[in-house]
mmCIF file of C-alpha atoms in Angstrom:
data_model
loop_
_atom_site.group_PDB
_atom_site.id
_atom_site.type_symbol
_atom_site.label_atom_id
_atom_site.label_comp_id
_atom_site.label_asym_id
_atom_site.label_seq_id
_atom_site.Cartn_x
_atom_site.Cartn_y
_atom_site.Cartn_z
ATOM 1 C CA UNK A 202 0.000 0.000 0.000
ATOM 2 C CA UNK A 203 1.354 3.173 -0.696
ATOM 3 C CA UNK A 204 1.056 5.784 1.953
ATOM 4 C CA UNK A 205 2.256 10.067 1.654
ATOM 5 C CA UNK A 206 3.238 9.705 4.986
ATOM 6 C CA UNK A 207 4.129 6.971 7.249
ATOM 7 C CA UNK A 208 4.711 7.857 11.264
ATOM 8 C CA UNK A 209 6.589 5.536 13.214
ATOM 9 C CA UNK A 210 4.788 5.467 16.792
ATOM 10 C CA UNK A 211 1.290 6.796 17.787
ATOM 11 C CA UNK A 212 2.639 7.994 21.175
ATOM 12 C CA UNK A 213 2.299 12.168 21.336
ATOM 13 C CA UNK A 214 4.871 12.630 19.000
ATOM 14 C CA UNK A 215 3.030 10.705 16.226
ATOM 15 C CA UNK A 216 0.054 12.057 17.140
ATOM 16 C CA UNK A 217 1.456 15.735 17.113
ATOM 17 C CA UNK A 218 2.533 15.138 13.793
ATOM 18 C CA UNK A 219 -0.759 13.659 12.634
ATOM 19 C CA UNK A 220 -2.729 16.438 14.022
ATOM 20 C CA UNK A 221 -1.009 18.884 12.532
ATOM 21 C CA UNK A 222 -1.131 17.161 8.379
ATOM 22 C CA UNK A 223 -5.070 17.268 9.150
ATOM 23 C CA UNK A 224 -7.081 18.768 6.181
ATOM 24 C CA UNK A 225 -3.727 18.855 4.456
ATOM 25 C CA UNK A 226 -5.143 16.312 1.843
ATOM 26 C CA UNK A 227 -1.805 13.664 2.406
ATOM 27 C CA UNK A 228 -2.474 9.839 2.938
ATOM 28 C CA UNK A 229 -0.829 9.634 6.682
ATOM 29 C CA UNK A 230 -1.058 6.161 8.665
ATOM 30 C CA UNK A 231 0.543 5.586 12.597
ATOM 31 C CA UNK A 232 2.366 2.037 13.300
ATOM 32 C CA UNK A 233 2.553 1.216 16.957
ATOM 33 C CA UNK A 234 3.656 -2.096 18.139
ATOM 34 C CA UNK A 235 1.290 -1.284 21.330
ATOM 35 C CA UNK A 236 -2.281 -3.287 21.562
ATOM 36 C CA UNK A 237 -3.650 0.381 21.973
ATOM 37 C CA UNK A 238 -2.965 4.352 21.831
ATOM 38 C CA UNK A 239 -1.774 5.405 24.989
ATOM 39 C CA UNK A 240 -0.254 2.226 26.226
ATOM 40 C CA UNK A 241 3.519 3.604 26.425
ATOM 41 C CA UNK A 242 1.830 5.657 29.688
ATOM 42 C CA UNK A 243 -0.554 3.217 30.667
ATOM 43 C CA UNK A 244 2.586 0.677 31.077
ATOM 44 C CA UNK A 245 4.549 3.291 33.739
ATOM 45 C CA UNK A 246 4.840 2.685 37.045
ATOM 46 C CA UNK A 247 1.237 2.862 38.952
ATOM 47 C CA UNK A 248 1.964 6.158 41.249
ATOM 48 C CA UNK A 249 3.354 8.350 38.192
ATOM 49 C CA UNK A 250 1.754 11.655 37.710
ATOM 50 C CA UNK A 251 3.191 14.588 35.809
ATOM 51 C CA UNK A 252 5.649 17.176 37.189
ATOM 52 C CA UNK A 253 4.151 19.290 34.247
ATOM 53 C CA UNK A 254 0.675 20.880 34.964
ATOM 54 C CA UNK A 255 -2.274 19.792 32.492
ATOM 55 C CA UNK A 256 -2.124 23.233 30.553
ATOM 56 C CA UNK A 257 1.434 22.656 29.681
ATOM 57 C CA UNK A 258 0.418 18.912 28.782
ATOM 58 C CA UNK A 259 -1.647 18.804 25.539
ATOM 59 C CA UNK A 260 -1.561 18.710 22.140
ATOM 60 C CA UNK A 261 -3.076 21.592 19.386
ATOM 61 C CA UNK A 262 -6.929 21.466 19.013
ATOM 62 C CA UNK A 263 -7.771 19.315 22.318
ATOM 63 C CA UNK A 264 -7.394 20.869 26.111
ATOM 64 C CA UNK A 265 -6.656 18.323 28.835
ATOM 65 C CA UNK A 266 -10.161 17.707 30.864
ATOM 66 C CA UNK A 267 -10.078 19.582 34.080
ATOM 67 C CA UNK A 268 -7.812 22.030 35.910
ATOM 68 C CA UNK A 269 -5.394 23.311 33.979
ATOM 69 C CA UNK A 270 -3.275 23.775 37.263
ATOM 70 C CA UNK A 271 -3.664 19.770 38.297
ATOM 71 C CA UNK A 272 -0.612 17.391 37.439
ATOM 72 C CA UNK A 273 -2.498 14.385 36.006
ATOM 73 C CA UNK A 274 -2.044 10.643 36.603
ATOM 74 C CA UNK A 275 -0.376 8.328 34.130
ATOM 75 C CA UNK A 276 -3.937 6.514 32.907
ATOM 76 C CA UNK A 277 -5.062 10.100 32.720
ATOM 77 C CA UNK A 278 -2.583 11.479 30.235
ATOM 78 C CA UNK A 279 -3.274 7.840 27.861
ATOM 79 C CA UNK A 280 -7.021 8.512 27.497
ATOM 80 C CA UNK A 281 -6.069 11.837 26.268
ATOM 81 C CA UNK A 282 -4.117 10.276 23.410
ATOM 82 C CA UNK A 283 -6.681 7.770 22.775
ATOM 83 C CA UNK A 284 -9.050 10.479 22.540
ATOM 84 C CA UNK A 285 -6.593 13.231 20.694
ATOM 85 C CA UNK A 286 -5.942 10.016 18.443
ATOM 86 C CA UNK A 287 -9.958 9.787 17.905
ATOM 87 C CA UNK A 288 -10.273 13.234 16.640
ATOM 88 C CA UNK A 289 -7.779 13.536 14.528
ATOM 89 C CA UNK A 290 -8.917 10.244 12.672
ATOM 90 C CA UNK A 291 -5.762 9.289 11.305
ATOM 91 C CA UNK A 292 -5.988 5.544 10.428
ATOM 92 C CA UNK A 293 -3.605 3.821 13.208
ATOM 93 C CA UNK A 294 -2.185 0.654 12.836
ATOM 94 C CA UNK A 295 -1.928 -0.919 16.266
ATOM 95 C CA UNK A 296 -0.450 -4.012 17.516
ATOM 96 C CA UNK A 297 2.349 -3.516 14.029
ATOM 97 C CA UNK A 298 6.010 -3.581 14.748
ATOM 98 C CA UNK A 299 8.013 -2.153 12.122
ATOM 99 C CA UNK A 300 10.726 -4.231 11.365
ATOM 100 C CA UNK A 301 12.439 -2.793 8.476
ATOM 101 C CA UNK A 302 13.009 1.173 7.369
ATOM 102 C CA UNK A 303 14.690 1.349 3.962
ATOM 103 C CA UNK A 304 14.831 3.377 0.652
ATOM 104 C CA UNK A 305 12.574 2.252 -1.745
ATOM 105 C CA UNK A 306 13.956 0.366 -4.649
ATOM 106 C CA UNK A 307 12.282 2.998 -7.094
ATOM 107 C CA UNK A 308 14.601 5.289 -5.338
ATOM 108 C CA UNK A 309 11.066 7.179 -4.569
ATOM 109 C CA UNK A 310 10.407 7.449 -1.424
ATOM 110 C CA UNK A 311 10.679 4.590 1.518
ATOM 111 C CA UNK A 312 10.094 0.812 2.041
ATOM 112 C CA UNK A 313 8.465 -0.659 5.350
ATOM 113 C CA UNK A 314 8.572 -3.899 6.597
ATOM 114 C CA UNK A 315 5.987 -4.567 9.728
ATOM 115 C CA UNK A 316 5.300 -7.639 11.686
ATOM 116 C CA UNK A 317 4.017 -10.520 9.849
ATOM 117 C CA UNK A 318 5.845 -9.772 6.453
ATOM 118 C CA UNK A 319 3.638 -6.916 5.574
ATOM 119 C CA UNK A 320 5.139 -3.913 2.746
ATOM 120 C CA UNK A 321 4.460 -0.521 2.732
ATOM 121 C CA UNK A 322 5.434 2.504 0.977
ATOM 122 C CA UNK A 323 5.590 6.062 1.858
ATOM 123 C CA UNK A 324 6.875 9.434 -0.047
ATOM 124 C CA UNK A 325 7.874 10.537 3.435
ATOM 125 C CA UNK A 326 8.160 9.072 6.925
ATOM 126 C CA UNK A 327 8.644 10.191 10.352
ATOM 127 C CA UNK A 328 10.048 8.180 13.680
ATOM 128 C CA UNK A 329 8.382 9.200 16.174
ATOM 129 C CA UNK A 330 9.344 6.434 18.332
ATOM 130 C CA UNK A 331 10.874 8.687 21.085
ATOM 131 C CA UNK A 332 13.322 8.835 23.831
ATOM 132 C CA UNK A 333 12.375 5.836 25.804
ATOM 133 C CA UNK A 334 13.314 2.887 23.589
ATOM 134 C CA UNK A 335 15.863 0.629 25.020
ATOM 135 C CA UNK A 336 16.564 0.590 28.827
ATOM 136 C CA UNK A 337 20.509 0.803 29.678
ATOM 137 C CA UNK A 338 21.693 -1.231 32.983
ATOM 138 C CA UNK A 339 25.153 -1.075 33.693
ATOM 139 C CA UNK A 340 26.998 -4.373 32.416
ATOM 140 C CA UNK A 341 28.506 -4.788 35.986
ATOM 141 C CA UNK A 342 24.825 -5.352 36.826
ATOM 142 C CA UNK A 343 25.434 -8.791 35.580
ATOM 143 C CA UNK A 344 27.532 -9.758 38.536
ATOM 144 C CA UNK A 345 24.910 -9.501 41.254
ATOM 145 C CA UNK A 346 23.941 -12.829 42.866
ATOM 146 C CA UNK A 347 20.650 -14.146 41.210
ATOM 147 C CA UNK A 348 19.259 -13.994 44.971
ATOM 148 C CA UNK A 349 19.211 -9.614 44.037
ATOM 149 C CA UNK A 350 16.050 -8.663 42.666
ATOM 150 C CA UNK A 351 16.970 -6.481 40.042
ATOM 151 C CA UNK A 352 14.356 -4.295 38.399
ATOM 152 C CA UNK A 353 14.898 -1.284 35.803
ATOM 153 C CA UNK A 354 12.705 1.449 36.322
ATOM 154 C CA UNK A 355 10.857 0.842 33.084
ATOM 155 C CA UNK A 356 9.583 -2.142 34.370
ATOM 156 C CA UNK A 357 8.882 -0.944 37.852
ATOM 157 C CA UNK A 358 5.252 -0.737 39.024
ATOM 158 C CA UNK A 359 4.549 -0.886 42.811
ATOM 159 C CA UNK A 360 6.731 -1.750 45.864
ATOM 160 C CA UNK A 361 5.066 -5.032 45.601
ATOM 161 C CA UNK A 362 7.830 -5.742 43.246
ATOM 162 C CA UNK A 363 10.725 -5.911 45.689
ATOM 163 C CA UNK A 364 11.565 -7.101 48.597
ATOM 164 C CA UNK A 365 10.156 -5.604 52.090
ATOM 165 C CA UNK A 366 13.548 -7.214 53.939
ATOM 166 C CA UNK A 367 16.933 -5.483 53.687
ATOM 167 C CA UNK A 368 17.655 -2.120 51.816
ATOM 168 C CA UNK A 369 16.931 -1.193 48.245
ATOM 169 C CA UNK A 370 18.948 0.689 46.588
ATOM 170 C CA UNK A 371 17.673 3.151 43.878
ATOM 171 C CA UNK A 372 20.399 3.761 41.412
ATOM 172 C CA UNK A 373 20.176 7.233 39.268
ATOM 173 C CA UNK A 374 19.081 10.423 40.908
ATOM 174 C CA UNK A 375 17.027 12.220 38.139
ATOM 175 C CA UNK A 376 12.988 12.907 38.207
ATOM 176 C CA UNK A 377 12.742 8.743 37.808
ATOM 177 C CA UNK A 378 14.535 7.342 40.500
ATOM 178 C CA UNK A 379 13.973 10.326 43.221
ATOM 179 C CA UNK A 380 9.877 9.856 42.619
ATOM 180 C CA UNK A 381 10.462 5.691 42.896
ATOM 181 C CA UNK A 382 12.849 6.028 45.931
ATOM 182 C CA UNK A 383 10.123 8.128 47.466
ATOM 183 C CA UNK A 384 7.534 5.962 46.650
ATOM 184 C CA UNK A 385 9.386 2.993 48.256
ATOM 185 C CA UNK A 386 9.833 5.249 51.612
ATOM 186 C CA UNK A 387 6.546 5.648 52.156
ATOM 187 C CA UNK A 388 5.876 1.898 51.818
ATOM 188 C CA UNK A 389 8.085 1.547 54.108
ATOM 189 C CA UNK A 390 11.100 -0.028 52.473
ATOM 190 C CA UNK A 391 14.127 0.933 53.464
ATOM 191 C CA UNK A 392 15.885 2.871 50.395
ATOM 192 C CA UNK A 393 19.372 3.762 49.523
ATOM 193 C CA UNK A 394 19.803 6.678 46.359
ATOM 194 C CA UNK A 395 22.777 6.456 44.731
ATOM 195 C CA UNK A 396 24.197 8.615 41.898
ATOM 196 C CA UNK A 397 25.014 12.234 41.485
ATOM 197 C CA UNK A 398 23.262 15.314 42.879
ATOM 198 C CA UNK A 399 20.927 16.400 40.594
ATOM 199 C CA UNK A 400 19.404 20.142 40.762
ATOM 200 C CA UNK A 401 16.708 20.518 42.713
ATOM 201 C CA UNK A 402 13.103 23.084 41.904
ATOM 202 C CA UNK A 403 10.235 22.739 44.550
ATOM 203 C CA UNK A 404 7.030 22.046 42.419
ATOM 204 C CA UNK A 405 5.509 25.380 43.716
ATOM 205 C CA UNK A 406 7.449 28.698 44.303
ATOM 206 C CA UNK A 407 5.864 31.776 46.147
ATOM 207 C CA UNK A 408 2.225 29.708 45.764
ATOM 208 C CA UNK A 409 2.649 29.492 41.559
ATOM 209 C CA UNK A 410 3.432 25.741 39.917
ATOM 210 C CA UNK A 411 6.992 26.145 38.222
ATOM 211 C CA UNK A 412 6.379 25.848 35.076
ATOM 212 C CA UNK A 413 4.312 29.147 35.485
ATOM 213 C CA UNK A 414 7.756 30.446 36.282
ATOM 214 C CA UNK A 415 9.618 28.595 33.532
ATOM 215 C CA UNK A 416 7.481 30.140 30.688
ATOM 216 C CA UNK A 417 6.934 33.482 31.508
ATOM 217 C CA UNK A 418 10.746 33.963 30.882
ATOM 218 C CA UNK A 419 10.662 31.133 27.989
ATOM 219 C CA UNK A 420 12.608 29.019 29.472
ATOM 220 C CA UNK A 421 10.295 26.053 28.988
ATOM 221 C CA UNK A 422 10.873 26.673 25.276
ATOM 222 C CA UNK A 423 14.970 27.828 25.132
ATOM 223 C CA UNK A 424 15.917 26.849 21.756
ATOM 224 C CA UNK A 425 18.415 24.268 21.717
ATOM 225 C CA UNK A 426 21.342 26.785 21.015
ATOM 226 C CA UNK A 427 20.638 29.443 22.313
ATOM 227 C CA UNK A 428 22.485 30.938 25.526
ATOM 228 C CA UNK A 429 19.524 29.861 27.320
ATOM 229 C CA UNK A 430 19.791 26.706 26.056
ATOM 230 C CA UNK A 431 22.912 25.907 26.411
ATOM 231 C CA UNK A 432 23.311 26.686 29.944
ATOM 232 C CA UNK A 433 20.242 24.409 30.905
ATOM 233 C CA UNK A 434 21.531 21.409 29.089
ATOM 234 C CA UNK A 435 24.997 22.239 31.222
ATOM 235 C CA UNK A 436 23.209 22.245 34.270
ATOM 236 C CA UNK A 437 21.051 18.851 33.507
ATOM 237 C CA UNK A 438 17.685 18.164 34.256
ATOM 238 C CA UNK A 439 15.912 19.418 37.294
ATOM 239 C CA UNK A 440 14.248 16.982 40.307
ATOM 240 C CA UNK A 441 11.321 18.851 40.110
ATOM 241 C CA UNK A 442 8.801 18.578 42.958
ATOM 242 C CA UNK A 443 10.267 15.731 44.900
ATOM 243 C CA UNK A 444 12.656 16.704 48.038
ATOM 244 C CA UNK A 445 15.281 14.424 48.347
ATOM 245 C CA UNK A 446 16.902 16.720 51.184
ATOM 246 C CA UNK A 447 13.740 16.381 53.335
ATOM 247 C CA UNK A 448 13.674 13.179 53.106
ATOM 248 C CA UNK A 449 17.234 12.198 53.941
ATOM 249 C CA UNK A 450 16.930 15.104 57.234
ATOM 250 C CA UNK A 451 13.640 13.111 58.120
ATOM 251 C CA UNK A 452 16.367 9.963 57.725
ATOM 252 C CA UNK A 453 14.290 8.294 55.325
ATOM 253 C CA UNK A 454 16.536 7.689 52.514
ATOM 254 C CA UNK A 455 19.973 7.459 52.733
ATOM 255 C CA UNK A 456 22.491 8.874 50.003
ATOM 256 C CA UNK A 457 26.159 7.004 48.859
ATOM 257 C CA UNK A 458 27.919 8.221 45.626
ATOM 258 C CA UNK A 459 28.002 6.130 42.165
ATOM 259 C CA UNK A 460 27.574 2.392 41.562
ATOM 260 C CA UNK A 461 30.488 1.446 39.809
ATOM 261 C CA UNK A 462 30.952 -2.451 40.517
ATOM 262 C CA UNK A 463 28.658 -5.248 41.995
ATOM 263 C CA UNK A 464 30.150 -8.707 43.362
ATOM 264 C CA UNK A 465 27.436 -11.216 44.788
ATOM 265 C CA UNK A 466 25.121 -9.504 47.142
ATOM 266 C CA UNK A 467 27.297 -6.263 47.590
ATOM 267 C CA UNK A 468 26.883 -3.196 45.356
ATOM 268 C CA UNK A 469 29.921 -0.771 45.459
ATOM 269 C CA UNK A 470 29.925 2.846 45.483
ATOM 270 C CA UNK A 471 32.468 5.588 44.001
ATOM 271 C CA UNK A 472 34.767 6.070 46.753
ATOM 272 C CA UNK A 473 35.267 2.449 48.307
ATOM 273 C CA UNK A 474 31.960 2.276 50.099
ATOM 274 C CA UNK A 475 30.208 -1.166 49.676
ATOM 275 C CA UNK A 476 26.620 -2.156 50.830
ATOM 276 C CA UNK A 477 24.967 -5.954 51.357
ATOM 277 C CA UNK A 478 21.517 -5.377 49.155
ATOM 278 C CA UNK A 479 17.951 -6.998 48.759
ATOM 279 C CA UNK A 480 17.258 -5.257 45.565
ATOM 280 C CA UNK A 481 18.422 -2.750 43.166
ATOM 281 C CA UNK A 482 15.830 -0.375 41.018
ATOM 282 C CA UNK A 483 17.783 0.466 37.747
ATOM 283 C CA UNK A 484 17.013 4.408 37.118
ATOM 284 C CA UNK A 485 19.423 4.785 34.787
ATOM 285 C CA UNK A 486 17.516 6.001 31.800
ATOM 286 C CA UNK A 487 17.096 4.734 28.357
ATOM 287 C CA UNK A 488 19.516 4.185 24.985
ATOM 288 C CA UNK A 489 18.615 4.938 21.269
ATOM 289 C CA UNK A 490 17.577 2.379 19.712
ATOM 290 C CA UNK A 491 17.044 1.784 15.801
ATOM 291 C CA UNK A 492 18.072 -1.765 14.599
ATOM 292 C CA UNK A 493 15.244 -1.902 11.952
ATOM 293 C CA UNK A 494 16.563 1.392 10.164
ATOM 294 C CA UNK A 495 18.750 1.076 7.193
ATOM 295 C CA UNK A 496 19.412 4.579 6.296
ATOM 296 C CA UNK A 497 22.803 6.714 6.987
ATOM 297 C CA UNK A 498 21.080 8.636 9.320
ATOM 298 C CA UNK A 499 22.936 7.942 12.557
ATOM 299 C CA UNK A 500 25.852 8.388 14.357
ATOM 300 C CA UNK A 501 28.559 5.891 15.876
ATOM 301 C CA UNK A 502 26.666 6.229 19.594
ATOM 302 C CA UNK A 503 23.557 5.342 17.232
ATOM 303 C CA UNK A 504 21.856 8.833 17.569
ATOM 304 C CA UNK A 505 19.741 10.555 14.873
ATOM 305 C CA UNK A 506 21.619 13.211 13.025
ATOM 306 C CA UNK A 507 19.292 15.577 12.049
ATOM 307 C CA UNK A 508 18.216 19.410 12.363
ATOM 308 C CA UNK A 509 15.154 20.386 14.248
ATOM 309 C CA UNK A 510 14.045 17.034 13.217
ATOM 310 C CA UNK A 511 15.376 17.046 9.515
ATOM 311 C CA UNK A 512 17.583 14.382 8.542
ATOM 312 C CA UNK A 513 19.767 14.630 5.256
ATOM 313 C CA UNK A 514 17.685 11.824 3.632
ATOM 314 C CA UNK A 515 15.166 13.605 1.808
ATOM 315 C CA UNK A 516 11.979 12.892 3.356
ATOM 316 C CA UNK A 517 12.751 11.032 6.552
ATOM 317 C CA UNK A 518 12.422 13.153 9.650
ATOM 318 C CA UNK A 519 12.747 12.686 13.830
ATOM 319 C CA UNK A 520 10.463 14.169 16.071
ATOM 320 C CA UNK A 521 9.895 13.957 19.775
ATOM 321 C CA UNK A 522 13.836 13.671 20.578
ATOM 322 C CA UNK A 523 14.787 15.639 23.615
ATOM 323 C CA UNK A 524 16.112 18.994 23.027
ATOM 324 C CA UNK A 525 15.514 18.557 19.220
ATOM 325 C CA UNK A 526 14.827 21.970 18.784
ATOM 326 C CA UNK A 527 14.371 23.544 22.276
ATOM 327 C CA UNK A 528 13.785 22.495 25.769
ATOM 328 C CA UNK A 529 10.616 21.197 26.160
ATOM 329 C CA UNK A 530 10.736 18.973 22.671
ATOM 330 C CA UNK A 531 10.396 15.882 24.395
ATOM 331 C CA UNK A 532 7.142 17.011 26.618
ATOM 332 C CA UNK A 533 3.864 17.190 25.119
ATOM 333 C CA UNK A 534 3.265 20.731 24.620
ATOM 334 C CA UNK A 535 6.875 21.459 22.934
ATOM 335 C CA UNK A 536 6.662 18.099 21.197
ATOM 336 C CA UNK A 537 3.574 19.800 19.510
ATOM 337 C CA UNK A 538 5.337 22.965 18.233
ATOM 338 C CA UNK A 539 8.273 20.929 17.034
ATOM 339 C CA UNK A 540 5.410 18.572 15.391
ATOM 340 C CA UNK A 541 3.828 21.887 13.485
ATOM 341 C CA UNK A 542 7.523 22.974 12.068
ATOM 342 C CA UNK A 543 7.834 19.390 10.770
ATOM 343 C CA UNK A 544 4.004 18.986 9.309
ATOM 344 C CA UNK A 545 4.621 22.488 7.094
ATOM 345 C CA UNK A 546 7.917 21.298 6.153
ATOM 346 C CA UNK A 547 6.124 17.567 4.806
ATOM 347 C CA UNK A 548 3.432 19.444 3.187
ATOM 348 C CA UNK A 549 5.977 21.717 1.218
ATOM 349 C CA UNK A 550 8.188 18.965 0.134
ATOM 350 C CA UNK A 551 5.049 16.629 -1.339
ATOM 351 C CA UNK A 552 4.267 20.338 -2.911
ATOM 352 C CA UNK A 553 7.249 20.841 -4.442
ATOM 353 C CA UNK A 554 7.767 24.483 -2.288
ATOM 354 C CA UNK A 555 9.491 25.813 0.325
ATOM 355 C CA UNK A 556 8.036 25.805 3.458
ATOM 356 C CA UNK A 557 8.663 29.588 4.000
ATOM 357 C CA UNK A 558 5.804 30.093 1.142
ATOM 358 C CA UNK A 559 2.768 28.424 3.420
ATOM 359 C CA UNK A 560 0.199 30.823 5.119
#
């Protein structure tokens, strides 16, 4: 079947795109190797709300139901894709893997390969597969006794999954493993956080959510080179809204440096400190991952080259990376302004124009 435009994932970044190449007239269809829209959420752990407020969570064309000051749940921000993924109307193909990415043999346009054997073609595609694709562990991991449970945080749920005997160590300090670690405290595990000091912003300052404070000056939106933007990639990502201070003063959780070796039951820290351990929680973020593209379009680490989200293969663009244009491309309200740059640029090219020429 030949398609205008094929999208690789019907999470928000798919659907951004989608959204915005309605009424343009161009054949667009969404693979997803989920059962259903929404299910990259719907699989998080069971406590995870946003740190970002509904108003600064939602796509062009559909406000999030409710406050626009409340942080919603995980299930929460799922039915709103289901049901931005309704109104649009953009035929998704659910439950399809894609398998293969290549140039057509026509040397028009793309070849795709989904589960099952299945060929498509498109004139253009996007991969919209984003950030979270491959969980990374460290290989030393390996060397734990089998008696550790080991889970990463992608496949965490609920403290039900480890241990209630001996301490757990939560390894990574970033929004992930400080909102896990504190979820474990107040089940009453006992936790140890390792990993570096990450900056910390309370979730409200003088009685205003911070993101109300991280817009007015743009900084939600800092354009990936700019000065702004290149001091807040410097800096790292923010724990936003979860104290880790109070809860070490309230001795709750305790803090060691790095893991950086394992042997049997003992995990060992930067420094020389060692600790006996019941269970580890992996925070340690996610790899890119693209084995089913064969196209020159990344580099040795296996990242997307690309600019704002344009690649130098003529028609094959990235969207929903973080920082692909400016801070906030990998949350749902910057993921849709990157989406509209990339929508006008894919109607100009099947137009033959420059996207500078739209209205």
């Amino acid at each position: 079947m030949r398609l205008d435009v094929a999208v690789i994932g019907a999470g928000q970044a798919g659907l951004a795109i989608a959204g915005h190449l309605r009424g343009s007239g161009l054949r667009v269809t969404l693979f997803d190797r989920a059962e259903r829209v929404g299910d990259s959420w719907r699989c998080r752990w069971d406590s995870l709300r946003l740190f970002t407020p509904a108003r600064y969570s939602q796509l062009r064309g559909l406000p999030f139901p409710g406050s626009g000051d409340r942080h919603p749940g995980k299930d929460e921000v799922a039915d709103y894709l289901a049901a931005y993924a309704a109104q649009v109307g953009a035929p998704v193909e659910v439950g399809v893997e894609v398998t293969e990415l290549a140039a057509a043999e026509s040397g028009d346009g793309f070849t795709l390969v989904t589960s099952g054997g299945r060929s498509w073609t498109a004139g253009q595609v996007v991969v919209a597969t984003g950030p979270f694709q491959e969980p990374v562990r460290p290989a030393f991991a390996a060397r734990l006794d089998a008696g550790v449970v080991q889970v990463h945080s992608h496949d965490y749920r609920n403290p039900a999954q480890v241990p209630a005997g001996g301490p757990i160590v939560v390894v990574g300090r970033g929004n992930s493993g400080v909102q896990i670690a504190a979820e474990l405290v107040a089940a009453g595990r006992d936790v140890v956080l390792a990993g570096r000091a990450q900056p910390y912003l309370p979730q409200r300052i003088l009685g205003r959510d911070v993101f109300w404070w991280l817009h007015r000056p743009g900084l939600l939106h800092a354009p990936t080179g700019s000065w702004r933007g290149r001091l807040l990639r410097r800096r790292g990502e923010p724990v936003i809204g979860t104290d880790v201070g109070r809860l070490v003063r309230a001795g709750r959780v305790r803090l060691v440096p790095q893991a950086v070796d394992a042997n049997g039951r003992w995990l060992c820290f930067d420094g020389g400190q060692r600790l006996a351990v019941a269970a580890v929680v992996w925070a340690t973020g996610y790899r890119p991952h693209y084995p089913w593209l064969r196209l020159p379009v990344l580099d040795a680490a296996g990242r997307p080259e690309h600019r704002r989200g344009v690649t130098a293969v003529p028609g094959l663009y990235f969207v929903g990376l973080p920082w692909q244009s400016q801070r906030g491309s990998a949350l749902l309200d910057g993921v849709d302004r990157d989406a509209y740059r990339l929508a006008r640029t894919i109607v100009a090219r099947d137009a033959g124009v420059s996207a500078d020429t739209l209205g």
